[in-house]
Amino acid sequence: MINPHVSNETAKIKTVVFGLPNRGPVPSLEEAYDAKSYEAVQKGNYPSEQAVIDEMSAVLNVFKKYNIEVLRPKQLDHYNQIFARDVSFVIDDTLFVANLISDRGLETGAFEDIFKSVGDSLELMEAPIRAEGGDIILYNDILFVGTCKKENFGKFKTTRTNYEAVEYLKSRFPHKHVIPIELKKCDTNPTKGILHLDCAFQPVGKDKAIIYTEGFENKSDAGLMQEIFGKNNLFEITPEEDYYMNTNIFSLSPDLVISERNFKRLNTHLTKEWGIAVEEVPYAEISKMGGLLRCSTMPLVRE
Ligand SMILES: NC(=O)NCCC[C@H](N)C(=O)O
């Protein structure tokens, strides 16, 4: 029996669910459900099965090095199971089952044993609520929820978390400040839209964050982040860095992260300016499917 517990993005990780290195068949343009996959299909450079296996093995080695307990979903046939983050998410002591986009619907069943392992600490997000873990970002008494302009929900495949989810989480966690962040959306051009909130923002350390404010629909949300974290505690990334998903690293503790080896400016800032050690891994191929390190990890227990 596991007692799920996560209240922020950075406390020492004990147990993590890590996606499987199955990328499924290469989708057609019509089947792609995020802009980076769309672009990779269009350009003919969708990652190979072997590249995905190699990149995820490098992350597994880091988990092993730090004695982190790793759980895996059950393997499905011919299905993309890399991005465990979105399938479910822990808020405080409850494991929520996401209500995923239907294109990813089979991923939930593959988590059955993980859901069973938490006993009664399980709760379903049901229609009309739509929510995916990439949009849920915890910062202790603050809960950031990535969403989009109300009139855009359902018009894009990259709209995954709706205002019904925001309202539900407000009532479910009355002691938390639930802050919706509207994201720009575009299904075909990754430079014009943001899939999930963790593709434009993530707290690191104890009081800092990596941020891409150009991905936010409202300028006021950039101001709000400055109020919460303070200007010097925000590392603003460039459009090019966002294209490669620099916000989407994974914290093992407040002073240790796993990051992509090509994120030179970010990794230098983390180590030299913020005293956060970086385990560098190759993950650039996986980024072509619209997710990176946060997206493929789902923390079940942090300290
Ligand atoms: N949290 C995330 O941003 N997850 C990445 C999911 C990528 C996947 N291709 C999707 O569109 O759902």
mmCIF file of C-alpha atoms and ligand atoms in Angstrom:
data_model
loop_
_atom_site.group_PDB
_atom_site.id
_atom_site.type_symbol
_atom_site.label_atom_id
_atom_site.label_comp_id
_atom_site.label_asym_id
_atom_site.label_seq_id
_atom_site.Cartn_x
_atom_site.Cartn_y
_atom_site.Cartn_z
ATOM 1 C CA MET A 1 0.000 0.000 0.000
ATOM 2 C CA ILE A 2 1.380 3.408 -0.983
ATOM 3 C CA ASN A 3 0.369 6.694 0.629
ATOM 4 C CA PRO A 4 0.615 9.218 -2.172
ATOM 5 C CA HIS A 5 2.002 12.572 -1.149
ATOM 6 C CA VAL A 6 3.094 15.514 -3.287
ATOM 7 C CA SER A 7 2.715 19.188 -2.341
ATOM 8 C CA ASN A 8 5.247 20.819 -4.617
ATOM 9 C CA GLU A 9 7.454 20.114 -7.623
ATOM 10 C CA THR A 10 10.783 19.777 -5.839
ATOM 11 C CA ALA A 11 10.705 18.026 -2.431
ATOM 12 C CA LYS A 12 12.898 14.913 -2.321
ATOM 13 C CA ILE A 13 11.376 12.285 -4.602
ATOM 14 C CA LYS A 14 10.750 8.841 -3.132
ATOM 15 C CA THR A 15 8.492 7.080 -5.664
ATOM 16 C CA VAL A 16 7.905 8.021 -9.278
ATOM 17 C CA VAL A 17 5.865 6.521 -12.091
ATOM 18 C CA PHE A 18 7.973 6.619 -15.242
ATOM 19 C CA GLY A 19 6.374 6.180 -18.683
ATOM 20 C CA LEU A 20 7.312 3.303 -20.966
ATOM 21 C CA PRO A 21 9.573 3.674 -23.985
ATOM 22 C CA ASN A 22 6.770 2.742 -26.409
ATOM 23 C CA ARG A 23 6.104 5.412 -28.914
ATOM 24 C CA GLY A 24 3.462 3.503 -30.860
ATOM 25 C CA PRO A 25 3.029 3.861 -34.602
ATOM 26 C CA VAL A 26 4.048 7.106 -36.296
ATOM 27 C CA PRO A 27 0.787 9.095 -36.516
ATOM 28 C CA SER A 28 -0.555 10.681 -39.686
ATOM 29 C CA LEU A 29 -0.869 14.478 -39.641
ATOM 30 C CA GLU A 30 -4.593 14.099 -38.882
ATOM 31 C CA GLU A 31 -3.866 11.726 -36.005
ATOM 32 C CA ALA A 32 -1.205 13.910 -34.336
ATOM 33 C CA TYR A 33 -2.651 15.563 -31.236
ATOM 34 C CA ASP A 34 0.054 18.095 -30.351
ATOM 35 C CA ALA A 35 1.992 20.615 -32.435
ATOM 36 C CA LYS A 36 5.472 19.151 -31.984
ATOM 37 C CA SER A 37 4.362 15.693 -33.100
ATOM 38 C CA TYR A 38 2.530 17.349 -36.007
ATOM 39 C CA GLU A 39 5.712 19.123 -37.034
ATOM 40 C CA ALA A 40 7.864 15.978 -36.660
ATOM 41 C CA VAL A 41 5.464 14.002 -38.864
ATOM 42 C CA GLN A 42 5.437 16.811 -41.411
ATOM 43 C CA LYS A 43 9.230 17.004 -41.450
ATOM 44 C CA GLY A 44 9.633 13.218 -41.495
ATOM 45 C CA ASN A 45 11.812 13.195 -38.363
ATOM 46 C CA TYR A 46 9.509 11.533 -35.805
ATOM 47 C CA PRO A 47 11.824 9.741 -33.318
ATOM 48 C CA SER A 48 12.739 6.087 -33.780
ATOM 49 C CA GLU A 49 11.729 3.421 -31.226
ATOM 50 C CA GLN A 50 15.422 2.889 -30.446
ATOM 51 C CA ALA A 51 16.066 6.588 -29.761
ATOM 52 C CA VAL A 52 13.185 6.621 -27.270
ATOM 53 C CA ILE A 53 14.534 3.479 -25.547
ATOM 54 C CA ASP A 54 18.038 4.959 -25.295
ATOM 55 C CA GLU A 55 16.862 8.302 -23.928
ATOM 56 C CA MET A 56 14.561 6.787 -21.329
ATOM 57 C CA SER A 57 17.291 4.343 -20.238
ATOM 58 C CA ALA A 58 19.534 7.298 -19.412
ATOM 59 C CA VAL A 59 16.843 8.648 -17.058
ATOM 60 C CA LEU A 60 16.346 5.222 -15.478
ATOM 61 C CA ASN A 61 20.073 5.133 -14.709
ATOM 62 C CA VAL A 62 19.750 8.426 -12.833
ATOM 63 C CA PHE A 63 16.806 7.064 -10.814
ATOM 64 C CA LYS A 64 18.910 4.006 -9.990
ATOM 65 C CA LYS A 65 21.884 6.134 -8.951
ATOM 66 C CA TYR A 66 19.747 7.956 -6.369
ATOM 67 C CA ASN A 67 17.795 4.880 -5.199
ATOM 68 C CA ILE A 68 14.445 6.229 -6.304
ATOM 69 C CA GLU A 69 11.582 3.741 -6.423
ATOM 70 C CA VAL A 70 10.294 3.536 -10.003
ATOM 71 C CA LEU A 71 6.864 2.143 -10.953
ATOM 72 C CA ARG A 72 5.797 1.523 -14.548
ATOM 73 C CA PRO A 73 2.403 1.264 -16.253
ATOM 74 C CA LYS A 74 1.407 -2.020 -17.906
ATOM 75 C CA GLN A 75 2.531 -2.304 -21.485
ATOM 76 C CA LEU A 76 -0.078 -1.766 -24.198
ATOM 77 C CA ASP A 77 0.315 -2.848 -27.816
ATOM 78 C CA HIS A 78 1.256 -0.171 -30.317
ATOM 79 C CA TYR A 79 0.436 2.810 -28.129
ATOM 80 C CA ASN A 80 2.420 5.840 -26.996
ATOM 81 C CA GLN A 81 3.007 5.447 -23.234
ATOM 82 C CA ILE A 82 5.926 7.823 -22.711
ATOM 83 C CA PHE A 83 4.098 10.683 -21.018
ATOM 84 C CA ALA A 84 3.009 9.274 -17.652
ATOM 85 C CA ARG A 85 2.598 12.741 -16.172
ATOM 86 C CA ASP A 86 -0.703 13.478 -17.814
ATOM 87 C CA VAL A 87 -2.515 10.253 -16.918
ATOM 88 C CA SER A 88 -2.828 11.037 -13.241
ATOM 89 C CA PHE A 89 -1.481 13.463 -10.660
ATOM 90 C CA VAL A 90 -1.097 13.704 -6.909
ATOM 91 C CA ILE A 91 -2.289 16.763 -5.019
ATOM 92 C CA ASP A 92 -1.308 16.555 -1.353
ATOM 93 C CA ASP A 93 -2.515 13.059 -0.312
ATOM 94 C CA THR A 94 -4.832 12.138 -3.195
ATOM 95 C CA LEU A 95 -4.024 10.491 -6.511
ATOM 96 C CA PHE A 96 -6.341 11.946 -9.154
ATOM 97 C CA VAL A 97 -7.126 10.008 -12.320
ATOM 98 C CA ALA A 98 -7.018 12.527 -15.162
ATOM 99 C CA ASN A 99 -9.748 12.800 -17.764
ATOM 100 C CA LEU A 100 -7.437 12.624 -20.769
ATOM 101 C CA ILE A 101 -7.988 13.621 -24.376
ATOM 102 C CA SER A 102 -9.700 10.588 -25.982
ATOM 103 C CA ASP A 103 -6.737 10.027 -28.348
ATOM 104 C CA ARG A 104 -4.795 8.964 -25.225
ATOM 105 C CA GLY A 105 -7.664 7.175 -23.525
ATOM 106 C CA LEU A 106 -6.112 3.676 -23.310
ATOM 107 C CA GLU A 107 -3.206 4.938 -21.202
ATOM 108 C CA THR A 108 -5.441 5.128 -18.120
ATOM 109 C CA GLY A 109 -6.165 1.367 -18.043
ATOM 110 C CA ALA A 110 -2.432 0.651 -18.048
ATOM 111 C CA PHE A 111 -2.204 2.461 -14.677
ATOM 112 C CA GLU A 112 -4.679 0.109 -12.983
ATOM 113 C CA ASP A 113 -2.137 -1.531 -10.646
ATOM 114 C CA ILE A 114 -0.762 1.865 -9.666
ATOM 115 C CA PHE A 115 -4.280 3.101 -8.896
ATOM 116 C CA LYS A 116 -4.943 -0.022 -6.802
ATOM 117 C CA SER A 117 -1.717 0.505 -4.869
ATOM 118 C CA VAL A 118 -3.035 3.697 -3.225
ATOM 119 C CA GLY A 119 -6.279 2.172 -1.909
ATOM 120 C CA ASP A 120 -8.829 4.816 -0.952
ATOM 121 C CA SER A 121 -6.535 7.748 -1.759
ATOM 122 C CA LEU A 122 -7.849 7.720 -5.333
ATOM 123 C CA GLU A 123 -10.259 10.121 -6.993
ATOM 124 C CA LEU A 124 -11.563 10.288 -10.565
ATOM 125 C CA MET A 125 -11.767 13.498 -12.563
ATOM 126 C CA GLU A 126 -14.987 12.953 -14.498
ATOM 127 C CA ALA A 127 -16.810 14.832 -17.286
ATOM 128 C CA PRO A 128 -17.490 17.701 -17.634
ATOM 129 C CA ILE A 129 -14.111 18.125 -15.931
ATOM 130 C CA ARG A 130 -11.170 17.704 -18.269
ATOM 131 C CA ALA A 131 -7.715 17.792 -16.755
ATOM 132 C CA GLU A 132 -4.247 16.400 -17.510
ATOM 133 C CA GLY A 133 -1.276 16.285 -15.131
ATOM 134 C CA GLY A 134 0.915 18.531 -17.286
ATOM 135 C CA ASP A 135 -1.421 21.407 -16.451
ATOM 136 C CA ILE A 136 -1.355 20.833 -12.683
ATOM 137 C CA ILE A 137 1.598 22.506 -10.952
ATOM 138 C CA LEU A 138 1.949 22.481 -7.177
ATOM 139 C CA TYR A 139 3.657 25.147 -5.126
ATOM 140 C CA ASN A 140 2.614 24.286 -1.558
ATOM 141 C CA ASP A 141 -0.461 26.400 -0.808
ATOM 142 C CA ILE A 142 -0.659 27.538 -4.440
ATOM 143 C CA LEU A 143 -2.060 25.331 -7.192
ATOM 144 C CA PHE A 144 -1.367 26.590 -10.720
ATOM 145 C CA VAL A 145 -3.717 25.166 -13.345
ATOM 146 C CA GLY A 146 -2.933 25.525 -17.034
ATOM 147 C CA THR A 147 -6.036 26.165 -19.125
ATOM 148 C CA CYS A 148 -7.077 28.320 -22.058
ATOM 149 C CA LYS A 149 -9.596 31.006 -22.988
ATOM 150 C CA LYS A 150 -13.042 29.523 -22.364
ATOM 151 C CA GLU A 151 -14.105 29.985 -25.981
ATOM 152 C CA ASN A 152 -11.021 28.021 -27.186
ATOM 153 C CA PHE A 153 -11.650 24.871 -25.171
ATOM 154 C CA GLY A 154 -12.356 21.932 -27.480
ATOM 155 C CA LYS A 155 -11.449 23.928 -30.595
ATOM 156 C CA PHE A 156 -7.852 22.715 -30.399
ATOM 157 C CA LYS A 157 -6.538 19.216 -29.580
ATOM 158 C CA THR A 158 -3.983 20.978 -27.387
ATOM 159 C CA THR A 159 -6.678 22.250 -24.984
ATOM 160 C CA ARG A 160 -6.647 19.636 -22.232
ATOM 161 C CA THR A 161 -7.711 21.237 -18.946
ATOM 162 C CA ASN A 162 -10.901 23.257 -18.697
ATOM 163 C CA TYR A 163 -12.394 25.822 -16.325
ATOM 164 C CA GLU A 164 -14.610 23.091 -14.843
ATOM 165 C CA ALA A 165 -11.380 21.555 -13.520
ATOM 166 C CA VAL A 166 -10.301 24.920 -12.091
ATOM 167 C CA GLU A 167 -13.635 25.350 -10.296
ATOM 168 C CA TYR A 168 -13.602 21.788 -9.013
ATOM 169 C CA LEU A 169 -10.067 22.111 -7.625
ATOM 170 C CA LYS A 170 -11.038 25.392 -5.925
ATOM 171 C CA SER A 171 -13.860 23.676 -4.087
ATOM 172 C CA ARG A 172 -11.849 20.511 -3.387
ATOM 173 C CA PHE A 173 -8.873 22.443 -1.943
ATOM 174 C CA PRO A 174 -10.456 25.497 -0.298
ATOM 175 C CA HIS A 175 -7.276 26.213 1.676
ATOM 176 C CA LYS A 176 -5.194 26.555 -1.503
ATOM 177 C CA HIS A 177 -4.935 29.505 -3.877
ATOM 178 C CA VAL A 178 -5.968 27.960 -7.190
ATOM 179 C CA ILE A 179 -4.563 30.115 -9.996
ATOM 180 C CA PRO A 180 -5.660 29.432 -13.591
ATOM 181 C CA ILE A 181 -3.066 30.344 -16.217
ATOM 182 C CA GLU A 182 -4.498 30.675 -19.728
ATOM 183 C CA LEU A 183 -2.084 29.401 -22.392
ATOM 184 C CA LYS A 184 -1.830 30.263 -26.091
ATOM 185 C CA LYS A 185 -2.977 27.337 -28.226
ATOM 186 C CA CYS A 186 -2.063 26.105 -31.713
ATOM 187 C CA ASP A 187 -2.232 22.476 -32.889
ATOM 188 C CA THR A 188 0.148 22.682 -35.832
ATOM 189 C CA ASN A 189 2.906 25.213 -35.072
ATOM 190 C CA PRO A 190 4.851 24.602 -31.841
ATOM 191 C CA THR A 191 6.181 28.161 -31.781
ATOM 192 C CA LYS A 192 2.617 29.532 -31.596
ATOM 193 C CA GLY A 193 1.078 27.539 -28.769
ATOM 194 C CA ILE A 194 1.724 25.724 -25.495
ATOM 195 C CA LEU A 195 0.428 22.198 -24.903
ATOM 196 C CA HIS A 196 0.465 22.050 -21.083
ATOM 197 C CA LEU A 197 1.452 24.537 -18.372
ATOM 198 C CA ASP A 198 4.654 22.551 -17.688
ATOM 199 C CA CYS A 199 5.730 23.433 -21.243
ATOM 200 C CA ALA A 200 5.924 27.112 -20.189
ATOM 201 C CA PHE A 201 6.526 27.141 -16.427
ATOM 202 C CA GLN A 202 7.918 25.066 -13.581
ATOM 203 C CA PRO A 203 9.103 25.878 -10.054
ATOM 204 C CA VAL A 204 12.616 24.697 -9.089
ATOM 205 C CA GLY A 205 14.624 24.873 -5.861
ATOM 206 C CA LYS A 206 12.591 26.177 -2.952
ATOM 207 C CA ASP A 207 11.386 29.533 -4.270
ATOM 208 C CA LYS A 208 12.412 29.828 -7.923
ATOM 209 C CA ALA A 209 10.939 29.009 -11.319
ATOM 210 C CA ILE A 210 11.717 28.610 -15.016
ATOM 211 C CA ILE A 211 9.215 30.513 -17.112
ATOM 212 C CA TYR A 212 8.220 31.348 -20.694
ATOM 213 C CA THR A 213 5.822 34.230 -20.294
ATOM 214 C CA GLU A 214 5.287 34.603 -24.052
ATOM 215 C CA GLY A 215 3.326 31.354 -23.858
ATOM 216 C CA PHE A 216 0.807 32.944 -21.493
ATOM 217 C CA GLU A 217 -2.338 34.418 -22.989
ATOM 218 C CA ASN A 218 -2.503 37.226 -20.402
ATOM 219 C CA LYS A 219 0.301 39.632 -19.534
ATOM 220 C CA SER A 220 -1.174 39.946 -16.030
ATOM 221 C CA ASP A 221 -0.181 36.317 -15.296
ATOM 222 C CA ALA A 222 3.473 37.191 -15.954
ATOM 223 C CA GLY A 223 3.092 39.995 -13.389
ATOM 224 C CA LEU A 224 1.484 37.608 -10.936
ATOM 225 C CA MET A 225 4.428 35.193 -11.229
ATOM 226 C CA GLN A 226 6.795 38.080 -10.490
ATOM 227 C CA GLU A 227 4.776 38.924 -7.382
ATOM 228 C CA ILE A 228 4.831 35.317 -6.202
ATOM 229 C CA PHE A 229 8.463 34.426 -6.930
ATOM 230 C CA GLY A 230 10.215 37.806 -7.262
ATOM 231 C CA LYS A 231 11.888 38.914 -10.502
ATOM 232 C CA ASN A 232 15.345 37.540 -9.625
ATOM 233 C CA ASN A 233 13.920 34.133 -8.839
ATOM 234 C CA LEU A 234 12.501 33.694 -12.352
ATOM 235 C CA PHE A 235 14.600 32.332 -15.218
ATOM 236 C CA GLU A 236 12.891 33.557 -18.398
ATOM 237 C CA ILE A 237 13.584 31.360 -21.390
ATOM 238 C CA THR A 238 13.676 32.388 -25.062
ATOM 239 C CA PRO A 239 11.266 31.192 -27.772
ATOM 240 C CA GLU A 240 13.976 28.851 -29.069
ATOM 241 C CA GLU A 241 14.578 27.414 -25.594
ATOM 242 C CA ASP A 242 10.849 26.924 -25.199
ATOM 243 C CA TYR A 243 10.692 25.115 -28.536
ATOM 244 C CA TYR A 244 13.132 22.576 -27.023
ATOM 245 C CA MET A 245 11.052 22.559 -23.799
ATOM 246 C CA ASN A 246 13.550 24.020 -21.295
ATOM 247 C CA THR A 247 10.879 24.450 -18.596
ATOM 248 C CA ASN A 248 10.209 20.721 -18.626
ATOM 249 C CA ILE A 249 13.018 19.367 -16.465
ATOM 250 C CA PHE A 250 12.430 17.116 -13.405
ATOM 251 C CA SER A 251 13.438 17.855 -9.798
ATOM 252 C CA LEU A 252 14.763 15.029 -7.639
ATOM 253 C CA SER A 253 15.084 17.449 -4.716
ATOM 254 C CA PRO A 254 15.331 21.227 -4.209
ATOM 255 C CA ASP A 255 19.032 21.060 -5.081
ATOM 256 C CA LEU A 256 19.122 18.378 -7.784
ATOM 257 C CA VAL A 257 17.390 18.163 -11.178
ATOM 258 C CA ILE A 258 17.471 15.992 -14.274
ATOM 259 C CA SER A 259 17.780 18.206 -17.340
ATOM 260 C CA GLU A 260 18.426 17.835 -21.069
ATOM 261 C CA ARG A 261 22.124 17.956 -21.961
ATOM 262 C CA ASN A 262 21.684 20.635 -24.648
ATOM 263 C CA PHE A 263 20.017 23.153 -22.289
ATOM 264 C CA LYS A 264 23.347 24.969 -21.867
ATOM 265 C CA ARG A 265 22.168 28.385 -20.674
ATOM 266 C CA LEU A 266 19.597 26.916 -18.274
ATOM 267 C CA ASN A 267 21.885 24.236 -16.840
ATOM 268 C CA THR A 268 24.664 26.778 -16.263
ATOM 269 C CA HIS A 269 22.240 29.140 -14.536
ATOM 270 C CA LEU A 270 20.891 26.366 -12.320
ATOM 271 C CA THR A 271 24.326 25.225 -11.183
ATOM 272 C CA LYS A 272 26.274 28.500 -11.071
ATOM 273 C CA GLU A 273 23.608 31.006 -9.995
ATOM 274 C CA TRP A 274 21.104 28.916 -8.058
ATOM 275 C CA GLY A 275 23.335 26.130 -6.642
ATOM 276 C CA ILE A 276 21.131 23.383 -8.108
ATOM 277 C CA ALA A 277 23.104 20.355 -9.340
ATOM 278 C CA VAL A 278 22.147 19.000 -12.766
ATOM 279 C CA GLU A 279 22.163 15.409 -13.993
ATOM 280 C CA GLU A 280 22.271 15.825 -17.769
ATOM 281 C CA VAL A 281 20.578 13.280 -20.029
ATOM 282 C CA PRO A 282 19.841 13.099 -23.773
ATOM 283 C CA TYR A 283 16.104 13.694 -24.350
ATOM 284 C CA ALA A 284 15.958 15.760 -27.567
ATOM 285 C CA GLU A 285 14.321 13.035 -29.657
ATOM 286 C CA ILE A 286 11.498 12.565 -27.157
ATOM 287 C CA SER A 287 10.875 16.328 -27.190
ATOM 288 C CA LYS A 288 9.697 15.923 -30.805
ATOM 289 C CA MET A 289 6.543 14.248 -29.432
ATOM 290 C CA GLY A 290 5.595 17.288 -27.380
ATOM 291 C CA GLY A 291 6.927 16.370 -23.944
ATOM 292 C CA LEU A 292 10.134 16.159 -21.984
ATOM 293 C CA LEU A 293 11.284 15.060 -18.532
ATOM 294 C CA ARG A 294 8.429 16.392 -16.387
ATOM 295 C CA CYS A 295 5.962 14.962 -18.875
ATOM 296 C CA SER A 296 7.315 11.429 -18.657
ATOM 297 C CA THR A 297 7.488 11.299 -14.847
ATOM 298 C CA MET A 298 4.578 11.210 -12.415
ATOM 299 C CA PRO A 299 5.691 11.639 -8.777
ATOM 300 C CA LEU A 300 3.664 9.486 -6.408
ATOM 301 C CA VAL A 301 5.577 10.228 -3.208
ATOM 302 C CA ARG A 302 7.738 13.217 -2.382
ATOM 303 C CA GLU A 303 8.993 13.959 1.145
HETATM 304 N N1 LIG B 1 2.879 17.314 -19.765
HETATM 305 C C1 LIG B 1 3.102 17.295 -21.065
HETATM 306 O O1 LIG B 1 3.330 18.306 -21.683
HETATM 307 N N2 LIG B 1 3.007 16.105 -21.689
HETATM 308 C C2 LIG B 1 3.354 15.875 -23.028
HETATM 309 C C3 LIG B 1 2.339 15.071 -23.755
HETATM 310 C C4 LIG B 1 2.646 14.952 -25.218
HETATM 311 C C5 LIG B 1 1.634 14.165 -26.003
HETATM 312 N N3 LIG B 1 2.046 14.057 -27.358
HETATM 313 C C6 LIG B 1 0.255 14.851 -25.956
HETATM 314 O O2 LIG B 1 -0.042 15.606 -26.868
HETATM 315 O O3 LIG B 1 -0.516 14.607 -25.035
#
